[in-house]
XYZ file of C-alpha atoms in Angstrom:
444
model
C 53.441 94.828 101.066
C 53.064 95.401 104.824
C 49.413 96.339 104.380
C 48.628 93.560 101.888
C 49.963 90.919 104.291
C 48.193 92.377 107.323
C 51.378 93.243 109.227
C 50.136 96.831 109.264
C 46.702 98.266 108.670
C 45.295 101.659 107.774
C 43.506 102.145 111.098
C 44.393 105.787 111.914
C 43.946 105.056 115.609
C 46.836 102.595 115.531
C 49.249 103.744 112.833
C 50.375 106.957 111.189
C 52.295 107.053 107.922
C 54.799 109.804 107.236
C 55.958 109.931 103.639
C 57.719 113.183 102.827
C 57.269 114.543 99.328
C 59.875 115.627 96.795
C 58.077 118.793 95.722
C 60.589 121.630 95.528
C 58.594 123.771 97.972
C 58.695 120.965 100.569
C 62.349 119.947 100.435
C 63.735 122.975 102.308
C 60.545 123.913 104.101
C 61.439 124.118 107.792
C 57.856 124.927 108.764
C 56.627 121.739 107.080
C 59.328 119.737 108.909
C 58.159 121.218 112.222
C 54.542 120.222 111.462
C 55.560 116.626 110.735
C 57.774 116.395 113.823
C 54.956 117.789 115.997
C 52.638 115.053 114.692
C 55.309 112.402 115.307
C 55.663 113.752 118.861
C 51.928 113.217 119.409
C 52.245 109.627 118.119
C 55.058 108.982 120.603
C 52.909 110.199 123.468
C 49.826 108.181 122.507
C 51.587 104.903 121.641
C 50.970 104.714 117.905
C 53.105 102.866 115.377
C 54.663 105.205 112.847
C 55.934 104.289 109.389
C 58.524 106.736 108.048
C 59.236 106.858 104.298
C 61.589 109.289 102.549
C 62.016 111.113 105.854
C 65.805 111.430 105.969
C 65.417 115.232 106.146
C 64.137 114.989 109.731
C 66.137 112.034 111.027
C 68.591 114.332 112.798
C 65.769 115.724 114.936
C 65.000 112.192 116.164
C 68.597 111.291 117.027
C 67.886 110.434 120.674
C 64.778 108.401 119.793
C 66.662 106.331 117.231
C 69.538 105.785 119.685
C 67.096 104.911 122.483
C 68.561 107.598 124.716
C 65.773 107.535 127.265
C 65.392 108.908 130.767
C 62.965 107.214 133.123
C 61.002 108.886 135.888
C 59.445 106.461 138.366
C 56.872 107.285 141.030
C 55.646 104.287 142.999
C 54.192 101.818 140.525
C 54.132 104.412 137.752
C 56.959 105.197 135.384
C 57.354 107.556 132.476
C 59.880 107.366 129.657
C 61.240 110.569 128.147
C 63.474 111.358 125.213
C 64.557 114.517 123.426
C 63.203 115.662 120.062
C 64.489 118.677 118.147
C 61.535 120.629 116.762
C 62.668 123.725 114.938
C 65.211 125.666 117.027
C 64.109 123.987 120.269
C 64.935 120.630 121.821
C 62.154 119.381 124.060
C 61.548 116.384 126.316
C 58.794 114.125 125.013
C 56.965 111.441 126.989
C 57.277 108.117 125.149
C 54.371 105.680 125.429
C 55.572 102.109 125.978
C 53.557 100.899 122.959
C 55.217 103.360 120.593
C 56.991 101.752 117.625
C 58.905 103.264 114.734
C 59.454 101.677 111.303
C 61.797 103.362 108.831
C 61.398 102.216 105.217
C 64.554 102.216 103.107
C 64.838 101.306 99.440
C 67.009 98.280 98.814
C 69.157 100.119 96.252
C 69.843 102.882 98.801
C 70.698 100.555 101.665
C 74.433 100.387 100.895
C 74.734 104.190 101.021
C 73.227 104.580 104.496
C 75.824 105.262 107.231
C 76.508 102.239 109.415
C 75.881 104.140 112.692
C 72.320 104.883 111.565
C 71.656 101.277 110.550
C 73.004 99.965 113.847
C 70.166 101.663 115.719
C 67.469 99.448 114.168
C 66.466 95.847 113.817
C 66.767 95.263 110.088
C 64.460 93.195 107.880
C 64.853 92.646 104.159
C 61.368 92.116 102.735
C 60.375 91.074 99.251
C 57.047 90.138 97.722
C 58.485 86.840 96.514
C 59.544 85.921 100.069
C 56.093 86.607 101.473
C 54.496 84.669 98.654
C 56.712 81.611 99.295
C 55.905 81.693 103.013
C 52.166 81.813 102.407
C 52.323 79.274 99.598
C 53.694 76.714 102.060
C 50.710 77.257 104.348
C 48.192 76.246 101.690
C 46.930 72.730 101.199
C 48.988 70.492 98.917
C 46.309 70.656 96.233
C 46.257 74.472 96.267
C 50.057 74.617 96.176
C 50.032 72.509 93.011
C 47.489 74.886 91.439
C 49.605 77.975 92.126
C 52.826 76.272 91.060
C 51.213 75.371 87.743
C 50.003 78.948 87.305
C 53.464 80.321 88.047
C 55.128 77.905 85.634
C 52.752 78.703 82.758
C 52.935 82.479 83.255
C 56.740 82.450 83.393
C 56.766 80.425 80.172
C 54.361 82.912 78.567
C 56.519 85.871 79.608
C 59.686 84.210 78.369
C 58.077 83.376 75.022
C 56.894 86.914 74.247
C 59.672 88.808 76.024
C 59.601 90.526 79.382
C 60.199 93.927 77.767
C 56.679 93.841 76.307
C 55.027 93.773 79.737
C 55.180 97.390 80.823
C 56.319 98.033 84.383
C 57.222 94.419 84.972
C 59.963 93.522 87.431
C 60.888 90.476 89.517
C 57.993 91.087 91.916
C 55.141 91.800 89.490
C 54.035 88.194 88.992
C 54.350 87.368 92.690
C 52.277 90.398 93.672
C 49.449 88.891 91.589
C 49.899 85.413 93.069
C 50.120 86.752 96.628
C 46.789 88.525 96.104
C 45.172 85.137 95.395
C 45.847 83.885 98.936
C 43.481 84.854 101.733
C 43.597 84.418 105.510
C 40.463 83.942 107.592
C 39.832 85.004 111.177
C 41.316 81.694 112.410
C 44.646 82.369 110.655
C 43.864 79.661 108.073
C 45.233 80.118 104.551
C 43.360 79.308 101.361
C 42.923 80.462 97.777
C 40.342 83.082 96.929
C 37.181 81.759 95.386
C 37.381 82.559 91.684
C 34.260 84.741 91.873
C 35.933 86.872 94.551
C 38.649 87.922 92.137
C 36.415 89.442 89.464
C 35.926 93.211 89.391
C 33.668 95.521 87.414
C 36.476 95.714 84.829
C 36.850 91.953 84.377
C 33.423 90.438 85.066
C 32.507 90.492 81.364
C 35.376 88.058 80.739
C 34.024 85.503 83.204
C 32.461 83.053 80.768
C 35.484 83.150 78.467
C 37.978 82.657 81.302
C 36.050 79.749 82.778
C 35.780 77.692 79.596
C 37.078 74.137 79.928
C 40.825 74.649 80.547
C 41.608 71.047 79.637
C 40.369 71.549 76.062
C 43.637 72.701 74.498
C 42.308 72.197 70.986
C 39.784 75.036 71.376
C 42.551 77.650 71.187
C 43.098 76.672 67.529
C 39.447 77.075 66.577
C 38.319 80.141 64.641
C 35.368 80.695 66.973
C 37.693 80.860 69.974
C 40.031 83.318 68.241
C 37.160 85.568 67.182
C 35.742 85.523 70.685
C 39.107 86.491 72.166
C 39.532 89.325 69.672
C 36.075 90.686 70.421
C 36.749 90.534 74.128
C 39.952 92.530 73.734
C 38.627 95.212 71.389
C 34.972 95.427 72.410
C 34.528 94.249 75.995
C 37.748 95.776 77.326
C 39.169 99.253 76.757
C 42.767 99.881 75.723
C 42.553 103.132 73.786
C 39.868 105.510 74.986
C 39.799 107.156 78.411
C 36.122 108.016 78.232
C 35.093 104.411 77.662
C 37.473 103.141 80.331
C 36.155 105.508 82.993
C 32.617 104.639 81.965
C 33.399 100.960 82.655
C 35.198 101.847 85.889
C 32.283 103.684 87.486
C 29.382 101.937 85.791
C 26.881 100.146 88.011
C 25.572 98.148 85.058
C 28.054 95.300 85.060
C 26.748 92.797 82.592
C 25.718 94.569 79.423
C 27.052 91.892 77.108
C 25.124 91.828 73.867
C 27.746 90.256 71.638
C 26.257 87.042 70.213
C 29.696 85.672 69.647
C 30.407 85.612 73.376
C 29.383 82.636 75.404
C 26.181 83.245 77.322
C 26.580 84.194 80.938
C 25.498 81.822 83.673
C 22.275 82.613 85.517
C 24.174 83.059 88.742
C 26.396 85.624 87.081
C 23.387 87.550 85.785
C 22.307 87.980 89.365
C 25.538 89.685 90.335
C 24.954 93.278 91.354
C 26.985 96.362 92.049
C 27.418 95.373 95.678
C 28.357 91.707 95.239
C 31.665 91.937 93.385
C 34.915 93.521 94.359
C 35.182 97.091 93.093
C 38.426 98.401 91.619
C 38.825 102.007 92.779
C 42.571 102.596 92.205
C 44.085 102.425 88.719
C 47.355 103.463 87.076
C 47.305 103.852 83.289
C 50.578 104.092 81.356
C 50.424 105.710 77.927
C 52.530 107.618 75.427
C 52.887 111.399 75.543
C 50.676 113.262 73.081
C 49.424 116.810 72.656
C 46.044 115.609 73.877
C 47.470 114.200 77.114
C 49.727 117.225 77.676
C 46.748 119.560 77.423
C 44.441 117.413 79.496
C 42.678 119.823 81.816
C 39.252 120.730 83.079
C 38.535 122.423 79.732
C 39.451 119.396 77.617
C 37.475 117.199 79.968
C 34.328 118.389 78.185
C 35.725 117.094 74.897
C 36.583 113.820 76.595
C 33.104 113.091 77.917
C 30.585 115.119 75.933
C 28.826 113.455 73.019
C 26.607 114.818 70.275
C 23.592 113.425 72.073
C 22.727 115.749 74.951
C 20.564 113.068 76.512
C 23.344 110.510 76.419
C 24.374 109.381 79.903
C 28.022 109.651 78.869
C 27.665 113.401 78.349
C 27.027 113.775 82.079
C 30.221 112.009 83.097
C 32.287 115.170 82.696
C 30.482 116.577 85.735
C 31.796 113.689 87.819
C 35.474 114.015 86.877
C 38.107 116.074 88.662
C 41.507 116.414 86.966
C 44.791 117.364 88.644
C 47.774 118.074 86.406
C 50.714 117.348 88.661
C 52.993 119.827 86.897
C 50.818 122.638 88.300
C 51.270 121.509 91.927
C 53.933 123.300 93.973
C 53.816 121.428 97.284
C 52.194 118.586 99.193
C 49.786 120.869 101.076
C 48.309 122.121 97.802
C 47.924 118.539 96.547
C 46.309 117.395 99.796
C 43.870 120.307 99.663
C 42.782 119.266 96.164
C 42.233 115.693 97.386
C 40.140 116.984 100.294
C 38.091 119.174 97.969
C 37.404 116.167 95.749
C 36.378 113.961 98.680
C 34.001 116.606 100.011
C 32.387 117.237 96.605
C 29.302 115.053 96.336
C 29.033 115.413 92.547
C 32.594 114.236 91.822
C 33.458 110.540 91.945
C 36.557 110.204 89.719
C 39.864 111.926 90.417
C 42.384 111.771 87.565
C 45.998 112.753 88.304
C 48.067 113.405 85.167
C 51.818 112.780 85.614
C 54.454 113.625 83.015
C 56.790 110.626 83.075
C 59.285 112.344 80.757
C 60.790 114.202 83.706
C 62.546 112.574 86.651
C 61.108 115.063 89.145
C 57.578 114.104 88.098
C 58.400 110.392 88.342
C 59.666 110.925 91.887
C 56.182 112.054 92.891
C 54.464 108.804 91.863
C 55.030 106.904 95.166
C 53.868 109.938 97.154
C 50.696 110.319 95.072
C 50.024 106.586 95.315
C 50.385 106.734 99.120
C 48.005 109.696 99.290
C 45.483 107.780 97.177
C 45.807 104.692 99.409
C 45.165 106.726 102.551
C 42.282 108.709 101.051
C 40.697 105.614 99.516
C 40.892 103.682 102.787
C 39.415 106.494 104.890
C 36.539 107.272 102.515
C 35.572 104.086 100.694
C 35.570 101.941 103.821
C 32.555 103.927 104.995
C 30.948 104.577 101.591
C 30.896 101.153 99.934
C 27.801 101.803 97.811
C 28.976 105.189 96.478
C 32.759 104.874 96.193
C 35.262 107.454 94.984
C 37.646 106.419 92.197
C 41.284 107.369 91.637
C 43.100 107.178 88.321
C 46.778 108.044 87.754
C 47.563 108.734 84.083
C 51.348 108.443 83.605
C 52.597 109.378 80.130
C 56.068 109.058 78.586
C 57.700 109.453 75.191
C 57.271 106.462 72.888
C 61.024 105.777 72.697
C 61.176 105.654 76.503
C 57.876 103.852 76.958
C 59.035 100.723 75.148
C 62.516 100.544 76.666
C 62.151 101.490 80.310
C 59.453 101.785 82.926
C 58.966 104.906 84.991
C 57.159 102.933 87.704
C 56.851 99.253 88.576
C 53.538 97.444 88.162
C 52.940 95.885 91.584
C 49.428 94.511 92.035
C 49.137 94.895 95.789
C 46.502 96.528 97.970
C 43.870 96.430 95.211
C 45.820 98.444 92.633
C 45.262 97.738 88.941
C 47.573 98.658 86.037
C 46.688 99.254 82.394
C 48.674 100.155 79.294
C 47.096 102.349 76.610
C 49.034 102.379 73.376
C 47.274 105.621 72.538
C 45.129 107.925 74.619
C 42.931 109.996 72.320
C 39.311 111.154 71.987
C 37.090 108.508 70.408
C 36.860 110.601 67.225
C 40.645 110.819 66.725
C 41.975 108.905 63.708
C 38.572 107.290 63.350
C 39.504 105.095 66.279
C 36.183 103.283 66.438
C 36.341 102.488 62.716
C 39.804 101.035 63.179
C 38.564 98.839 66.013
C 35.646 97.618 63.921
C 38.002 96.651 61.108
C 40.331 94.822 63.506
C 37.439 92.991 65.129
C 35.732 92.015 61.874
C 39.005 90.757 60.384
C 38.985 88.030 62.988
C-alpha cells in the first residue's frame, strides 16, 4: 500500500526493506541477525529510510534507537548524533544521520498483543486500502467520482448476488485495491482516472472489444450471440486450466492473435498496439487445488508441461525459459535469494515459478516473504529491462476442501500484482481437457 500510493518507493538509494523470513534455519540464526543489524547500522549512518517487517527478533538490539536515547557531540557548527546498537555480543556506538527514519510494520491482528512500552516509542498510523481509496476518490472530479461510485455499487451487488465465498482470496480490501489502482497522480499532484487503454495488459487485451461494447445496451446480455461470445472469451481467449497455455500468454509478444469469428473485430488502433505500448503483467499468483501433478512439479516435469509432439513448435522451446523453485526444498532465505539471483543472471530464463504448498501453515507463512522478494527483484531488474522483462509466478495449491472454504492468502491487487484461480492444474492431455473445453464452448 505504501508503494502503490507513492509514500515510499523502491529506490535502493533512499529506502531499504528488512523483512525477516520464517524459514526454520533463519529463526534462531544469530549470524543472520548480525548481518541484518550491520546493514541497518549502515542505513542509520547514511540517512536512509528503513521499513522493518516481521523483525521482532532483533528489536531488542535496537532498544536505544527506538527509545531515542541519543548522545550529541557538537564541534563548532557541526554536530553528530550517536546511539547504541547491540550487534552480536557487542554494543557499539553508531552515528545517526539526521535524515534517518524507521518504519515498523505491524499486522492489525497482532497490534493488541504488542507491549505498550514498545508502542509508546513510535508515532502510530492505522492504514487501510479503503481509507486511501476514499481520500483519493475525493480528489477526483465530480464526474469521475460518480463513475467510480457506480462501479463500486455494481460490483458489490454482483458479489452479494453470487456469494463472497466464491471469490477466492477476497477480503474487505480486495475490491478497493482494484479501484485504488484506477486512480493516477501526475507530476503536478493532480488526480484523475487511468485512461481505459492504460489498464489493459497482455493477459486482458484480447477482451478489449468485448469489454467496450455499448454499456447502455442492457438487452444485449440476453442475446444468444452475446452469451456465446462471452463463453468463447472465457474458455478460448483466457486460460483457467492449463499452466502451459497461461505462461505462453504471459510471455508472448504476439498480443492480438484473435481468429475467432464470433468475437467482435478489433479496432484499427488496437491492431497497432505492440509489445511496448501496453502495460505488462510480470507478477502473478495462481491459486489451485493440490494434485499429484502439482506436488511433483519440478524441473523434470517441466518438460512434460511445455514439450509438444511437434519439435518445431514454438511451445516446445518454452521449457528452456522456465525456472521452477519448489519452496518445500528451501531451507533458508539465503538459499532462496541465491536461486533468485541465479535466475536473474541467466539470460535464457525469463519465467520463475515458485510452487508453494498451501496445505501447511509453515509454507503459507512464507508467502509474504516470497512476494516481497519478487517485488524487490522485479523492481530492480524490469525497470532497466523493459523490452525483455523477467516474469514471476507463484503457484499456491491447497486441498479442495480447504480451497473452497478458506483462503491461504488475500487477493490484493496492488503494485501490479494479478491473481488467478485454476480449478484444476493439469497437462493439456489430462482428462482430455481440450475436448472438454470444446464441448463446453460449442454448447453455447
